[in-house]
Amino acid sequence: MKYQVFHKLSYGLYLVATELNGKKYGYIGNTAFQVTAEPAQLIISSHKNNFTTAKILESGKFSVSVLQKEVNTSLIGVFGFMTGAEVDKFQHVPTITAVTGAPIVTDSVVAWFDCRVVKSFDVGTHILILGEVLENDILSTEEALTYDYYREKYRMLAPKNAPTYVDKDNLEKEKAPVKIEKPVVIEEDNHDDLEPDENGVYICNICGFRYDPADGDPSMGIAPGTPFKDLPDDYRCPICNAGKEYFRSDD
Ligand code: FE
C-alpha cells in the first residue's frame, strides 16, 4: 500500500469544539464532512486519545469552525498540537454560542456549524461522530483553508492523532509514485556566497515547522536573515508553540 496516495484526497481544516460542565474543549482536525442534506448532518472523525472526543460524546454537542486560508497559526499550534489536559486552549480565544451551547471559535474562521450528536461509530483508533446541524452561519468571504495548502505552506506533518497521520519514515521509504520530468537547469551560481552552516534551517520536533533564516518568521516579528541562534530566548514555534529547545538543525 502506498501512503502518498492518501495525500490525493482533499480536505479542509476545522476547529472542533465542545463544552462540558462549564469547561471548553477543542481540537483542529481535517476530517469533517457533510453526509446528508435532509436532515443536515455532518460526520467528524476524532481520535480516542484526543481529550475532546470523550467530552463531545458526553456532552452530546459540538461545533465545527471552518478555518480561513490565511489562518492565525498560533490557533493551529494551540488547538492542533497541545492537549486540553495540560493547557486551557481557550484562554485567549473568543467564542460565541448558538443552539447547543457548544463554544464556537470565530477567529480566523469563515463559517461554523452547531451540531447535536446523533450517533457515534467506533472505527478502531478513531470514533466517527455523526452530528445533526441545528444552526450554522458564514462569517467572512475569505477562502477556506485546504489541507493541501496548509501542508504545502507550512510543510507540516499531521499530528499523531489525525486520521490521515502517516509516519514520516514510512513516507520517506516510498519512492516517488509518479516521475515528473523537469527540464535540467544548469545553475551558473557556484554558491560561494552561501552562509555557513549555523545559518541553516531548523525544524520543530513537535510539529515539523521549518525555521528558515532566509525567511525569518514574520508571524512572530522575526526579520528575514535572522539566524536561528540569534532568535530571542522566548521564541516559540508559530505552529505548535514549542520553545527553541524543541528545534533541531536540518543538517
Ligand atoms: Fe512546532
CSV table of C-alpha atoms and ligand atoms in Angstrom, one decimal:
chain,number,residue,atom,x,y,z
A,1,MET,CA,0.0,0.0,0.0
A,2,LYS,CA,1.3,3.5,-0.8
A,3,TYR,CA,0.8,6.1,1.8
A,4,GLN,CA,1.3,9.0,-0.6
A,5,VAL,CA,-1.9,8.1,-2.4
A,6,PHE,CA,-3.9,9.2,0.6
A,7,HIS,CA,-2.5,12.7,0.1
A,8,LYS,CA,-4.5,12.9,-3.1
A,9,LEU,CA,-7.7,13.1,-1.1
A,10,SER,CA,-8.9,16.7,-0.5
A,11,TYR,CA,-9.7,18.1,2.9
A,12,GLY,CA,-10.2,21.3,4.8
A,13,LEU,CA,-9.1,22.2,8.3
A,14,TYR,CA,-11.6,22.6,11.1
A,15,LEU,CA,-11.7,23.6,14.7
A,16,VAL,CA,-14.0,21.3,16.5
A,17,ALA,CA,-15.2,22.3,20.0
A,18,THR,CA,-17.5,21.3,22.8
A,19,GLU,CA,-18.3,22.3,26.3
A,20,LEU,CA,-19.0,20.1,29.4
A,21,ASN,CA,-19.7,21.3,33.0
A,22,GLY,CA,-18.6,24.8,32.1
A,23,LYS,CA,-15.3,23.8,30.6
A,24,LYS,CA,-14.4,24.2,26.9
A,25,TYR,CA,-12.6,21.6,24.8
A,26,GLY,CA,-11.4,21.7,21.2
A,27,TYR,CA,-9.0,20.4,18.6
A,28,ILE,CA,-8.1,21.0,15.0
A,29,GLY,CA,-8.8,18.3,12.5
A,30,ASN,CA,-9.1,17.8,8.8
A,31,THR,CA,-11.9,15.3,8.8
A,32,ALA,CA,-15.4,16.9,8.8
A,33,PHE,CA,-17.8,16.3,6.0
A,34,GLN,CA,-21.5,16.5,5.2
A,35,VAL,CA,-23.2,13.1,5.0
A,36,THR,CA,-26.8,14.0,4.4
A,37,ALA,CA,-28.8,17.1,3.3
A,38,GLU,CA,-32.2,16.1,4.9
A,39,PRO,CA,-31.6,16.2,7.8
A,40,ALA,CA,-28.4,18.2,7.5
A,41,GLN,CA,-25.8,16.0,9.1
A,42,LEU,CA,-22.0,16.1,9.4
A,43,ILE,CA,-19.5,13.5,10.5
A,44,ILE,CA,-16.2,14.1,12.3
A,45,SER,CA,-13.5,11.6,12.8
A,46,SER,CA,-12.0,12.0,16.3
A,47,HIS,CA,-9.1,10.1,17.8
A,48,LYS,CA,-9.8,8.1,21.0
A,49,ASN,CA,-6.7,9.6,22.6
A,50,ASN,CA,-7.9,13.1,21.8
A,51,PHE,CA,-9.1,14.7,25.1
A,52,THR,CA,-12.0,16.4,23.3
A,53,THR,CA,-13.5,13.2,21.9
A,54,ALA,CA,-14.9,11.8,25.2
A,55,LYS,CA,-16.2,15.3,26.1
A,56,ILE,CA,-18.2,15.5,22.8
A,57,LEU,CA,-19.7,12.1,23.4
A,58,GLU,CA,-20.6,13.0,27.0
A,59,SER,CA,-22.0,16.5,26.3
A,60,GLY,CA,-23.8,15.4,23.1
A,61,LYS,CA,-22.8,18.5,21.2
A,62,PHE,CA,-20.0,20.0,19.1
A,63,SER,CA,-19.3,22.9,16.9
A,64,VAL,CA,-17.2,22.9,13.7
A,65,SER,CA,-15.5,26.1,12.7
A,66,VAL,CA,-14.1,26.3,9.1
A,67,LEU,CA,-10.7,27.9,9.2
A,68,GLN,CA,-9.8,30.6,6.7
A,69,LYS,CA,-6.9,30.2,4.2
A,70,GLU,CA,-4.6,32.7,5.8
A,71,VAL,CA,-5.1,31.3,9.3
A,72,ASN,CA,-3.8,32.6,12.6
A,73,THR,CA,-1.0,30.0,13.0
A,74,SER,CA,-1.0,30.2,16.8
A,75,LEU,CA,-4.5,28.8,16.7
A,76,ILE,CA,-3.1,25.7,14.9
A,77,GLY,CA,-0.3,25.4,17.4
A,78,VAL,CA,-2.6,25.5,20.4
A,79,PHE,CA,-5.5,23.5,19.1
A,80,GLY,CA,-3.6,21.2,16.8
A,81,PHE,CA,-0.6,20.2,18.9
A,82,MET,CA,-1.4,20.7,22.5
A,83,THR,CA,-3.7,18.8,24.9
A,84,GLY,CA,-6.6,20.2,26.8
A,85,ALA,CA,-5.5,18.1,29.7
A,86,GLU,CA,-2.5,20.4,30.1
A,87,VAL,CA,-3.4,23.8,28.8
A,88,ASP,CA,-6.6,25.9,28.6
A,89,LYS,CA,-6.7,26.2,24.9
A,90,PHE,CA,-9.5,28.8,25.0
A,91,GLN,CA,-7.7,31.2,27.3
A,92,HIS,CA,-7.1,33.9,24.7
A,93,VAL,CA,-9.7,32.7,22.1
A,94,PRO,CA,-13.1,34.4,22.0
A,95,THR,CA,-16.1,32.2,21.3
A,96,ILE,CA,-19.8,32.6,20.7
A,97,THR,CA,-22.6,30.0,21.2
A,98,ALA,CA,-25.7,29.1,19.3
A,99,VAL,CA,-28.4,26.5,19.9
A,100,THR,CA,-26.4,23.7,21.7
A,101,GLY,CA,-24.2,25.9,23.8
A,102,ALA,CA,-21.0,24.4,22.4
A,103,PRO,CA,-18.4,27.1,22.1
A,104,ILE,CA,-17.8,28.3,18.5
A,105,VAL,CA,-14.4,29.8,17.6
A,106,THR,CA,-14.8,32.8,15.3
A,107,ASP,CA,-11.1,33.9,15.0
A,108,SER,CA,-9.7,33.1,11.5
A,109,VAL,CA,-12.9,31.3,10.7
A,110,VAL,CA,-15.1,31.7,7.6
A,111,ALA,CA,-18.1,29.6,8.7
A,112,TRP,CA,-19.4,27.5,11.5
A,113,PHE,CA,-21.8,24.7,12.3
A,114,ASP,CA,-23.5,24.0,15.6
A,115,CYS,CA,-24.4,20.2,16.0
A,116,ARG,CA,-26.0,17.8,18.3
A,117,VAL,CA,-24.6,14.3,18.5
A,118,VAL,CA,-26.9,11.8,16.8
A,119,LYS,CA,-24.7,8.6,16.9
A,120,SER,CA,-21.1,7.5,17.1
A,121,PHE,CA,-19.2,4.7,15.5
A,122,ASP,CA,-16.1,3.0,16.9
A,123,VAL,CA,-13.7,2.5,14.0
A,124,GLY,CA,-10.6,1.4,15.8
A,125,THR,CA,-8.2,4.3,16.6
A,126,HIS,CA,-11.0,6.8,15.9
A,127,ILE,CA,-14.6,7.4,16.6
A,128,LEU,CA,-16.9,8.7,13.9
A,129,ILE,CA,-19.3,11.2,15.4
A,130,LEU,CA,-22.5,11.9,13.5
A,131,GLY,CA,-24.0,15.3,14.2
A,132,GLU,CA,-27.2,17.0,13.1
A,133,VAL,CA,-26.6,20.6,12.2
A,134,LEU,CA,-29.0,22.8,14.3
A,135,GLU,CA,-27.6,26.2,13.2
A,136,ASN,CA,-24.8,27.5,11.0
A,137,ASP,CA,-23.5,30.7,9.6
A,138,ILE,CA,-21.0,32.3,7.3
A,139,LEU,CA,-18.7,34.8,8.9
A,140,SER,CA,-16.5,36.0,6.1
A,141,THR,CA,-16.0,35.9,2.3
A,142,GLU,CA,-12.4,34.8,2.8
A,143,GLU,CA,-11.4,31.5,1.2
A,144,ALA,CA,-11.4,28.4,3.4
A,145,LEU,CA,-8.2,26.7,4.2
A,146,THR,CA,-7.5,23.4,2.5
A,147,TYR,CA,-5.3,20.7,4.0
A,148,ASP,CA,-3.2,20.7,0.8
A,149,TYR,CA,-2.4,24.4,1.1
A,150,TYR,CA,-1.7,24.1,4.8
A,151,ARG,CA,0.7,21.2,4.2
A,152,GLU,CA,2.4,23.0,1.4
A,153,LYS,CA,2.8,26.3,3.1
A,154,TYR,CA,3.9,25.1,6.5
A,155,ARG,CA,5.5,21.8,5.4
A,156,MET,CA,3.9,20.3,8.4
A,157,LEU,CA,3.3,16.7,9.3
A,158,ALA,CA,-0.2,15.7,10.5
A,159,PRO,CA,-0.3,15.4,14.3
A,160,LYS,CA,-0.3,11.8,15.5
A,161,ASN,CA,-4.0,11.8,16.3
A,162,ALA,CA,-5.1,12.8,12.8
A,163,PRO,CA,-6.8,10.1,10.8
A,164,THR,CA,-4.5,11.0,8.0
A,165,TYR,CA,-1.3,10.7,10.1
A,166,VAL,CA,1.5,8.8,8.3
A,167,ASP,CA,4.8,8.1,10.0
A,168,LYS,CA,7.4,10.3,8.2
A,169,ASP,CA,9.8,7.3,7.9
A,170,ASN,CA,7.1,5.4,6.0
A,171,LEU,CA,6.6,8.2,3.6
A,172,GLU,CA,10.4,8.6,3.0
A,173,LYS,CA,10.7,4.9,2.3
A,174,GLU,CA,8.4,5.2,-0.6
A,175,LYS,CA,9.6,6.0,-4.0
A,176,ALA,CA,8.0,9.0,-5.8
A,177,PRO,CA,4.8,7.5,-7.2
A,178,VAL,CA,4.9,9.4,-10.4
A,179,LYS,CA,8.1,10.7,-12.1
A,180,ILE,CA,7.5,14.2,-13.4
A,181,GLU,CA,10.2,15.1,-15.9
A,182,LYS,CA,11.6,18.6,-15.3
A,183,PRO,CA,14.0,20.3,-17.7
A,184,VAL,CA,17.5,20.2,-16.3
A,185,VAL,CA,18.6,23.7,-15.3
A,186,ILE,CA,22.3,24.3,-15.0
A,187,GLU,CA,22.9,26.8,-12.3
A,188,GLU,CA,25.6,29.2,-13.0
A,189,ASP,CA,25.8,30.4,-9.4
A,190,ASN,CA,28.6,28.5,-7.7
A,191,HIS,CA,27.1,29.2,-4.3
A,192,ASP,CA,30.3,30.7,-3.0
A,193,ASP,CA,28.2,33.3,-1.3
A,194,LEU,CA,26.2,30.8,0.8
A,195,GLU,CA,26.1,31.4,4.5
A,196,PRO,CA,27.9,29.0,6.8
A,197,ASP,CA,26.1,26.0,8.3
A,198,GLU,CA,25.0,27.7,11.5
A,199,ASN,CA,22.7,29.8,9.4
A,200,GLY,CA,20.8,26.7,8.2
A,201,VAL,CA,17.2,25.6,8.6
A,202,TYR,CA,15.9,24.4,11.9
A,203,ILE,CA,13.0,22.0,12.3
A,204,CYS,CA,10.5,21.9,15.2
A,205,ASN,CA,10.5,18.4,16.6
A,206,ILE,CA,6.9,18.7,17.7
A,207,CYS,CA,5.1,19.7,14.5
A,208,GLY,CA,7.7,19.7,11.7
A,209,PHE,CA,7.7,23.5,11.2
A,210,ARG,CA,10.8,24.7,9.4
A,211,TYR,CA,12.5,27.8,10.5
A,212,ASP,CA,14.4,29.2,7.5
A,213,PRO,CA,16.7,32.1,8.4
A,214,ALA,CA,16.3,33.5,4.9
A,215,ASP,CA,12.5,33.9,5.5
A,216,GLY,CA,12.7,34.7,9.2
A,217,ASP,CA,9.3,34.4,10.9
A,218,PRO,CA,7.1,37.4,10.1
A,219,SER,CA,4.2,35.9,12.2
A,220,MET,CA,6.5,36.2,15.3
A,221,GLY,CA,8.1,39.5,14.3
A,222,ILE,CA,11.4,37.9,13.2
A,223,ALA,CA,13.1,39.7,10.3
A,224,PRO,CA,14.3,37.7,7.3
A,225,GLY,CA,18.0,36.9,7.6
A,226,THR,CA,17.9,36.2,11.3
A,227,PRO,CA,20.0,33.1,12.1
A,228,PHE,CA,18.4,30.6,14.5
A,229,LYS,CA,21.0,31.3,17.2
A,230,ASP,CA,20.0,35.0,17.2
A,231,LEU,CA,16.3,34.3,17.9
A,232,PRO,CA,15.2,35.6,21.3
A,233,ASP,CA,15.3,33.0,24.1
A,234,ASP,CA,11.5,33.2,24.4
A,235,TYR,CA,11.0,32.5,20.7
A,236,ARG,CA,8.3,29.9,20.1
A,237,CYS,CA,7.3,27.8,17.2
A,238,PRO,CA,4.5,29.7,15.3
A,239,ILE,CA,2.6,26.5,14.7
A,240,CYS,CA,2.7,24.5,17.9
A,241,ASN,CA,4.1,27.0,20.3
A,242,ALA,CA,7.1,24.8,21.3
A,243,GLY,CA,10.2,26.6,22.7
A,244,LYS,CA,13.6,26.8,20.9
A,245,GLU,CA,14.9,23.7,22.7
A,246,TYR,CA,12.5,21.6,20.6
A,247,PHE,CA,14.2,22.6,17.4
A,248,ARG,CA,16.9,20.7,15.7
A,249,SER,CA,19.2,21.5,12.9
A,250,ASP,CA,18.3,20.2,9.4
A,251,ASP,CA,21.9,19.2,8.6
B,1,FE,FE,6.2,23.4,16.2
